[in-house]
CSV table of C-alpha atoms in Angstrom, one decimal:
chain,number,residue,atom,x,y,z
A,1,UNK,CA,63.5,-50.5,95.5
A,2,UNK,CA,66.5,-53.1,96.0
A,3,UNK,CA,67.9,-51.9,92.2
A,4,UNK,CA,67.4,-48.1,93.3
A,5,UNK,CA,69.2,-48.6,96.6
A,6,UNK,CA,71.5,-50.3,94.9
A,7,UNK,CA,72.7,-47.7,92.0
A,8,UNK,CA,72.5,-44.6,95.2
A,9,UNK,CA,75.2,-47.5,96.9
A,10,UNK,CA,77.3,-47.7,93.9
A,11,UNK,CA,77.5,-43.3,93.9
A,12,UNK,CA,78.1,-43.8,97.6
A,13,UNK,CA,81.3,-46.5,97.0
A,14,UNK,CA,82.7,-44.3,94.0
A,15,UNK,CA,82.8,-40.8,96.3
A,16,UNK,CA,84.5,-43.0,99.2
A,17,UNK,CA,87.0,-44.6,96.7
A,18,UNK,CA,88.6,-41.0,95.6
A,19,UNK,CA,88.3,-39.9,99.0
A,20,UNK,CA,90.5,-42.6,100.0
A,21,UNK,CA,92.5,-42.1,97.3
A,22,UNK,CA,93.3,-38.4,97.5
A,23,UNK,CA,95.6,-38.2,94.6
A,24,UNK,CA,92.9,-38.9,92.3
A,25,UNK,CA,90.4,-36.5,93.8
A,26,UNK,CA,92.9,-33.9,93.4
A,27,UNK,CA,93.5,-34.5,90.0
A,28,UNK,CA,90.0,-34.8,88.7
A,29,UNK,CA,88.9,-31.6,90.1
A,30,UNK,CA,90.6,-29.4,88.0
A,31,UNK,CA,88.4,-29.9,84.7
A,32,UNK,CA,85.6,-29.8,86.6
A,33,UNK,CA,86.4,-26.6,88.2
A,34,UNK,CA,86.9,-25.2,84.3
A,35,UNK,CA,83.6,-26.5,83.0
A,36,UNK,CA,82.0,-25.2,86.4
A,37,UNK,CA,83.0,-21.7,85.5
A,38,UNK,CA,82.0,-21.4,82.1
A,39,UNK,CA,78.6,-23.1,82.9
A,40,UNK,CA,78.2,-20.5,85.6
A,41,UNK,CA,78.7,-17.7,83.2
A,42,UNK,CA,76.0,-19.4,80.7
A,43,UNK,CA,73.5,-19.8,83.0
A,44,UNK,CA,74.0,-16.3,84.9
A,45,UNK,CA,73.9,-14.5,81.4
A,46,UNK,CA,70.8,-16.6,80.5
A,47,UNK,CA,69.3,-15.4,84.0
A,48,UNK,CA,69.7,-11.8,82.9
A,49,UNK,CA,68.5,-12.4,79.2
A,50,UNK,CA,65.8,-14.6,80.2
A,51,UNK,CA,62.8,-11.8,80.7
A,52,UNK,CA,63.6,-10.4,77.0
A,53,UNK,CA,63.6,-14.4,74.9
A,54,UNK,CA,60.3,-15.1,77.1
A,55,UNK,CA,58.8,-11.6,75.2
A,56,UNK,CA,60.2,-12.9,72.2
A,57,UNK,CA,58.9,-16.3,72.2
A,58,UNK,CA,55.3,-15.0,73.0
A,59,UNK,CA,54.3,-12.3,70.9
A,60,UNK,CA,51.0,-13.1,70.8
A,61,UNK,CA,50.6,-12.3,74.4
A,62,UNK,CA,51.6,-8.5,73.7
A,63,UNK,CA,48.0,-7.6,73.4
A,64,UNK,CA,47.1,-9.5,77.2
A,65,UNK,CA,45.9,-7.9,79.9
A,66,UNK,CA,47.6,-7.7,83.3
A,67,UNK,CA,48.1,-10.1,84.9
A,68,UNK,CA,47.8,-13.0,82.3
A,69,UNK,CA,51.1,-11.8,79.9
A,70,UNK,CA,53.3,-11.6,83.1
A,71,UNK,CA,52.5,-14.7,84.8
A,72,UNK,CA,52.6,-16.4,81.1
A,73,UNK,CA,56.2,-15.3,80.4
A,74,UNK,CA,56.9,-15.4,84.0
A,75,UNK,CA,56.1,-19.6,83.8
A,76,UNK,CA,57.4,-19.3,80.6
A,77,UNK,CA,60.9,-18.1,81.5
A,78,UNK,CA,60.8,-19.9,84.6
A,79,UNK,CA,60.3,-23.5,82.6
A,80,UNK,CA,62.6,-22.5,80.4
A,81,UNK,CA,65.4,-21.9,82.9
A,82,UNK,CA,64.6,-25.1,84.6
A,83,UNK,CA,64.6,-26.7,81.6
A,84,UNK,CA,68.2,-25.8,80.3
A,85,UNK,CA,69.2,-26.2,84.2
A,86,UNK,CA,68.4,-30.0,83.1
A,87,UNK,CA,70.2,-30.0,79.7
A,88,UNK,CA,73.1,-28.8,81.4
A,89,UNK,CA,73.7,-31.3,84.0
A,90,UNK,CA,73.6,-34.3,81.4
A,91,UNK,CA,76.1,-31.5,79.1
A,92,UNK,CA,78.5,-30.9,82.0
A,93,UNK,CA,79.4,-34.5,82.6
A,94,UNK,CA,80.0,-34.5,78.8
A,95,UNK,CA,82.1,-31.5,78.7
A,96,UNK,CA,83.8,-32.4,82.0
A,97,UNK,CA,84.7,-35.6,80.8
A,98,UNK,CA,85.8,-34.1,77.4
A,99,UNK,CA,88.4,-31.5,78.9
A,100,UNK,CA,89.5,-34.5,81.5
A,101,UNK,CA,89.6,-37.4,78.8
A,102,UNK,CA,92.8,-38.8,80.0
A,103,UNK,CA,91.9,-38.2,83.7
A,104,UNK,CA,89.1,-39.9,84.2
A,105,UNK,CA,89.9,-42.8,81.8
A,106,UNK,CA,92.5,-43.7,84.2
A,107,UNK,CA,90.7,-42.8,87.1
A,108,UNK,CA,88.2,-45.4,85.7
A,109,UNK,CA,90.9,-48.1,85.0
A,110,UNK,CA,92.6,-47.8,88.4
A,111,UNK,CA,89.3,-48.3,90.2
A,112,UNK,CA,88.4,-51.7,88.2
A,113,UNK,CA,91.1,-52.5,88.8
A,114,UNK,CA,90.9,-52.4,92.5
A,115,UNK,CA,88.0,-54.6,92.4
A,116,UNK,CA,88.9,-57.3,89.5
A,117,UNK,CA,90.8,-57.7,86.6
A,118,UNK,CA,91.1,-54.4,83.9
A,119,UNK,CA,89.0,-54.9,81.0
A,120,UNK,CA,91.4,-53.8,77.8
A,121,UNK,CA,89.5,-52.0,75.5
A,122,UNK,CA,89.7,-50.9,71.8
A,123,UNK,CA,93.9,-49.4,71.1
A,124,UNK,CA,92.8,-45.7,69.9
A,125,UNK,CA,94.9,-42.9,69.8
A,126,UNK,CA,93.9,-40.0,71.9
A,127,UNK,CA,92.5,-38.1,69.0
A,128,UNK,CA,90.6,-40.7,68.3
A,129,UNK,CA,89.7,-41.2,71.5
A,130,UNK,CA,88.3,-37.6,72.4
A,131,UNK,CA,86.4,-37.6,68.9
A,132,UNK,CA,84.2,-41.1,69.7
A,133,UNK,CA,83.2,-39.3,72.8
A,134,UNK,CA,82.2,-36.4,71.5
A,135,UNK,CA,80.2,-38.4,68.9
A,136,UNK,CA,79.1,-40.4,71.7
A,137,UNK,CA,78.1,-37.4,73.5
A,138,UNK,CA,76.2,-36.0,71.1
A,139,UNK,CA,74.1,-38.6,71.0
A,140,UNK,CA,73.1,-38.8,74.6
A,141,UNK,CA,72.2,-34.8,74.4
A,142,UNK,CA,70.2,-35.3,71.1
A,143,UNK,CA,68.1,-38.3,73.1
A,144,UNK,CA,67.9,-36.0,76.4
A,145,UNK,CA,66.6,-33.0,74.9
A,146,UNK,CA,63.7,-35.4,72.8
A,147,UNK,CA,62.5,-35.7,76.1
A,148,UNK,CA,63.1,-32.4,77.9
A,149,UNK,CA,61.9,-30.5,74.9
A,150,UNK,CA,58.3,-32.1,75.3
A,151,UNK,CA,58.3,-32.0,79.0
A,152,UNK,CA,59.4,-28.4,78.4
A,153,UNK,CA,55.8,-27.9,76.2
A,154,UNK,CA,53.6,-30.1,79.0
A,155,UNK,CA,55.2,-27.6,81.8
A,156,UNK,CA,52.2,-25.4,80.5
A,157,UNK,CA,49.7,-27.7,81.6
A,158,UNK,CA,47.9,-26.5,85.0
A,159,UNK,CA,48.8,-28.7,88.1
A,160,UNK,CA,50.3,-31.8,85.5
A,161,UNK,CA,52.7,-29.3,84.6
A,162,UNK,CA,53.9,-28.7,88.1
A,163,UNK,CA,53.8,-31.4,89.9
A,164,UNK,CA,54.5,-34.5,87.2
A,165,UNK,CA,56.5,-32.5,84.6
A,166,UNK,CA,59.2,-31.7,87.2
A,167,UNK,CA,59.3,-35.3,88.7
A,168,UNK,CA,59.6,-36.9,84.9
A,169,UNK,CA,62.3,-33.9,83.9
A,170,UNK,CA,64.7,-35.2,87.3
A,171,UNK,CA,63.8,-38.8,86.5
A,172,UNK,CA,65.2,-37.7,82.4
A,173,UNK,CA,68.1,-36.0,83.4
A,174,UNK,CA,69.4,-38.8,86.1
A,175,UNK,CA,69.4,-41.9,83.6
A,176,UNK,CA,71.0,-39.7,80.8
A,177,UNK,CA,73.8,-38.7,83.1
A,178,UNK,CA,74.2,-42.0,84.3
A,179,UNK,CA,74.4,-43.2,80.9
A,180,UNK,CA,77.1,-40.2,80.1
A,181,UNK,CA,79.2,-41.1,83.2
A,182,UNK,CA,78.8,-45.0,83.0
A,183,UNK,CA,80.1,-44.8,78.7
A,184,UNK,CA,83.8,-44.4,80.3
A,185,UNK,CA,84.0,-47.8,81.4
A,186,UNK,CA,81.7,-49.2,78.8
A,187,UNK,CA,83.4,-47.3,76.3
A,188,UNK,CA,86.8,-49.7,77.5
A,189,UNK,CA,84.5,-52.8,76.7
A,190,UNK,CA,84.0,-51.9,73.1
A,191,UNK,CA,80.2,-51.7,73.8
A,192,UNK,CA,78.6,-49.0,71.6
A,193,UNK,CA,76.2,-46.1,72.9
A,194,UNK,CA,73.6,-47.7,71.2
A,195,UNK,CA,73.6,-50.9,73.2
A,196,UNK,CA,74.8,-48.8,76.3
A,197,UNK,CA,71.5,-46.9,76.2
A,198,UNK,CA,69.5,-50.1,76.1
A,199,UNK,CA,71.7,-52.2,78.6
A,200,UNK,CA,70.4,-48.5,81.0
A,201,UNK,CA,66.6,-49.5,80.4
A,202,UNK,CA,67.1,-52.7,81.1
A,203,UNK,CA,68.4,-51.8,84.7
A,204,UNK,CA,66.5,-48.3,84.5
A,205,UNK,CA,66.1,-48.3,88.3
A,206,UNK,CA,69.8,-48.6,89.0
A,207,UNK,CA,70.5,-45.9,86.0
A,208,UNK,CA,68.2,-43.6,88.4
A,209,UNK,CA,69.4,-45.1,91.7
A,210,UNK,CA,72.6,-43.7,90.9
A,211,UNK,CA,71.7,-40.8,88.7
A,212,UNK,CA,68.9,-38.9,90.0
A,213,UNK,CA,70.6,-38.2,93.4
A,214,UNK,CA,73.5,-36.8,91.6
A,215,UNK,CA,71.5,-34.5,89.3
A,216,UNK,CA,69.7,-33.6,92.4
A,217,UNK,CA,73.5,-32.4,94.1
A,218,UNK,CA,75.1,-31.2,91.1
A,219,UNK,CA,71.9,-28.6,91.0
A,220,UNK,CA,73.5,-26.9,94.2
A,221,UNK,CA,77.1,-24.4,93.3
A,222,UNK,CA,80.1,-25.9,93.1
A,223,UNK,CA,78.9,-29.2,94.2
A,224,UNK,CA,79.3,-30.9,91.0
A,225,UNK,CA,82.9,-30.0,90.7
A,226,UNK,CA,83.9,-31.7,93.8
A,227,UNK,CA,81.5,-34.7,93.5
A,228,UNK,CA,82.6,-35.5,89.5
A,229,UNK,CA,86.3,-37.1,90.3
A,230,UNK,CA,83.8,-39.8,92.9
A,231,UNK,CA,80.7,-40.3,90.1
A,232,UNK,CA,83.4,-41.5,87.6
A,233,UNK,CA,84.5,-43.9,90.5
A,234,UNK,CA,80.9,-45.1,91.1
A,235,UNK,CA,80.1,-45.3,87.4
A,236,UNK,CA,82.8,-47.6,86.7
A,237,UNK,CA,81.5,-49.8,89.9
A,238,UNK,CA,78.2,-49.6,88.5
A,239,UNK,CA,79.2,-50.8,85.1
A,240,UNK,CA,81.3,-53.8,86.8
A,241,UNK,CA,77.0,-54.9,88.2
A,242,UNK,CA,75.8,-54.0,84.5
A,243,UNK,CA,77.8,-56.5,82.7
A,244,UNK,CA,78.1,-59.1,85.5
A,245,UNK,CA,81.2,-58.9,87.0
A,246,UNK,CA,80.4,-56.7,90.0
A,247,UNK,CA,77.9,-59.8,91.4
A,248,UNK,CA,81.4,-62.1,90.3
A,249,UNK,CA,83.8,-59.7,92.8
A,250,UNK,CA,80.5,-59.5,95.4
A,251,UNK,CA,80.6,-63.3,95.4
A,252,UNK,CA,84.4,-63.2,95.3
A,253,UNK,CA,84.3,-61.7,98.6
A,254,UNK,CA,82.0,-63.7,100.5
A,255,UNK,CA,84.1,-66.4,99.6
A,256,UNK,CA,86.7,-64.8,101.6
A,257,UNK,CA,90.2,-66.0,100.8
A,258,UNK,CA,89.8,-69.6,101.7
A,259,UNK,CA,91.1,-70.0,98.5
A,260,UNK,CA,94.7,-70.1,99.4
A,261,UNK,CA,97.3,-70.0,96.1
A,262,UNK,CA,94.7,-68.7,93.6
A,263,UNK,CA,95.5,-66.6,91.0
A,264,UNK,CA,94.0,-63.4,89.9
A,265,UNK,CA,90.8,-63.9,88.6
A,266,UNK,CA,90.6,-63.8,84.6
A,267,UNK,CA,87.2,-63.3,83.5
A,268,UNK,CA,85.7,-60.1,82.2
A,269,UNK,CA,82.1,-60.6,83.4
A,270,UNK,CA,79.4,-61.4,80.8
A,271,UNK,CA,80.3,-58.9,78.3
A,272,UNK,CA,82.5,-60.6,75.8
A,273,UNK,CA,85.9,-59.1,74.9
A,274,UNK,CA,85.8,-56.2,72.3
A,275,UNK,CA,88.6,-58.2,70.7
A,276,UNK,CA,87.2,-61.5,70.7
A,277,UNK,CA,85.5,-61.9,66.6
A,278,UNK,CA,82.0,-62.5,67.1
């Protein structure tokens, strides 16, 4: 429970630190607010086109009588939708953070920086830069949907399929976006999506601390545009309490500033430096 609390606190810190910083918030809504509308458009054409791929999908139920093909398609198209609603909150972080690439990179810097010392990642150009998240990306949407896709199938089941299905498909879609989000500051750190993914599952309650309430928000219009600029924030918070140095800065403050004449602090938590030869 402490380790869920604790990943809902770090979404909580990152929305206050762009509020408080209202040039950022500004900034960061705008490729949000793109993604948002074509996102809208996909899912209200899907909406419309939805009753006609269910008929597709289940031909076999042509011959059914009433009302076993309509409530099949009905669940059917309903999982379906539900389903792709999922996908799509993992995809719009991507995308969002795609189209905003410079944005929230340095939304991500200036906010370690307020708290500690700037990890200095990898030099890559900016091409280079958009095409290792988009690889990146990738990646996290091809291991979300080996999960959805089943859970998609297991919808079916009677009462599993509604109560458990729906639980485990929120629970999916909260530590993937939490992983998507977080891969901007772990990104910096040289760490590869591989080892970000397993870093998550070994802190999988703060992954879903921080990410299930945000999947939860961003399913409501609009609200994921104006909550992305803070969930960048918070994931970079959240990363500083994944490689160690967020319980460093935590300790750092309880000290207080008895330590009169110190300098600024030089460590990069546990995580060695991307540039250091291993």
């Amino acid at each position: 429970m402490r380790e869920l609390a604790a990943g809902a606190r770090y979404l909580g810190r990152g929305q206050r630190w762009v509020l408080g910083h209202g040039r950022w918030l500004g900034f960061g809504l705008l490729p949000a607010l793109v993604t948002f509308v074509l996102y809208t458009a996909a899912l209200v054409a899907l909406a419309f086109w939805t009753g006609d791929i269910a008929s597709w999908a289940t031909p076999f139920a042509d011959d059914w009588g009433s009302p076993w093909r309509t409530l099949l398609r009905t669940v059917f198209a309903v999982l379906l939708w539900l389903a792709l609603a999922a996908v799509s909150v993992v995809s719009f972080a991507a995308v969002t953070l795609l189209i905003g690439d410079p944005f929230y990179e340095k939304l991500s810097e200036q906010v370690e920086e307020s708290e500690g010392e700037l990890p200095e990642g990898p030099d890559l150009s900016l091409w280079r830069g958009l095409w290792v998240s988009l690889r990146d990306s990738l990646f996290v949407l091809g291991r979300t949907l080996m999960w959805t896709v089943p859970l998609f199938f297991l919808g079916f089941v009677p009462f599993f399929g509604q109560t458990v299905v729906p639980l485990a498909g929120l629970c999916v879609a909260g530590f993937f976006l939490t992983l998507e989000l977080a891969s901007v500051a772990l990104e910096r750190r040289g760490v590869p999506v591989r080892e970000r993914l397993r870093m998550l599952r070994q802190r999988r309650a703060l992954a879903l601390g921080f990410g299930v309430p945000l999947v939860l928000l961003f399913l409501v219009p609009f609200v994921a545009v104006l909550l992305m600029p803070g969930a960048v924030a918070g994931a970079a918070l959240l990363v500083r309490d994944l490689t160690g140095a967020g319980d460093e800065d935590e300790a750092e403050d309880a000290e207080g500033a008895t330590a009169a004449g110190s300098g600024p602090r030089t460590d990069r938590g546990h995580w060695p430096d991307p540039r250091t030869p291993r």
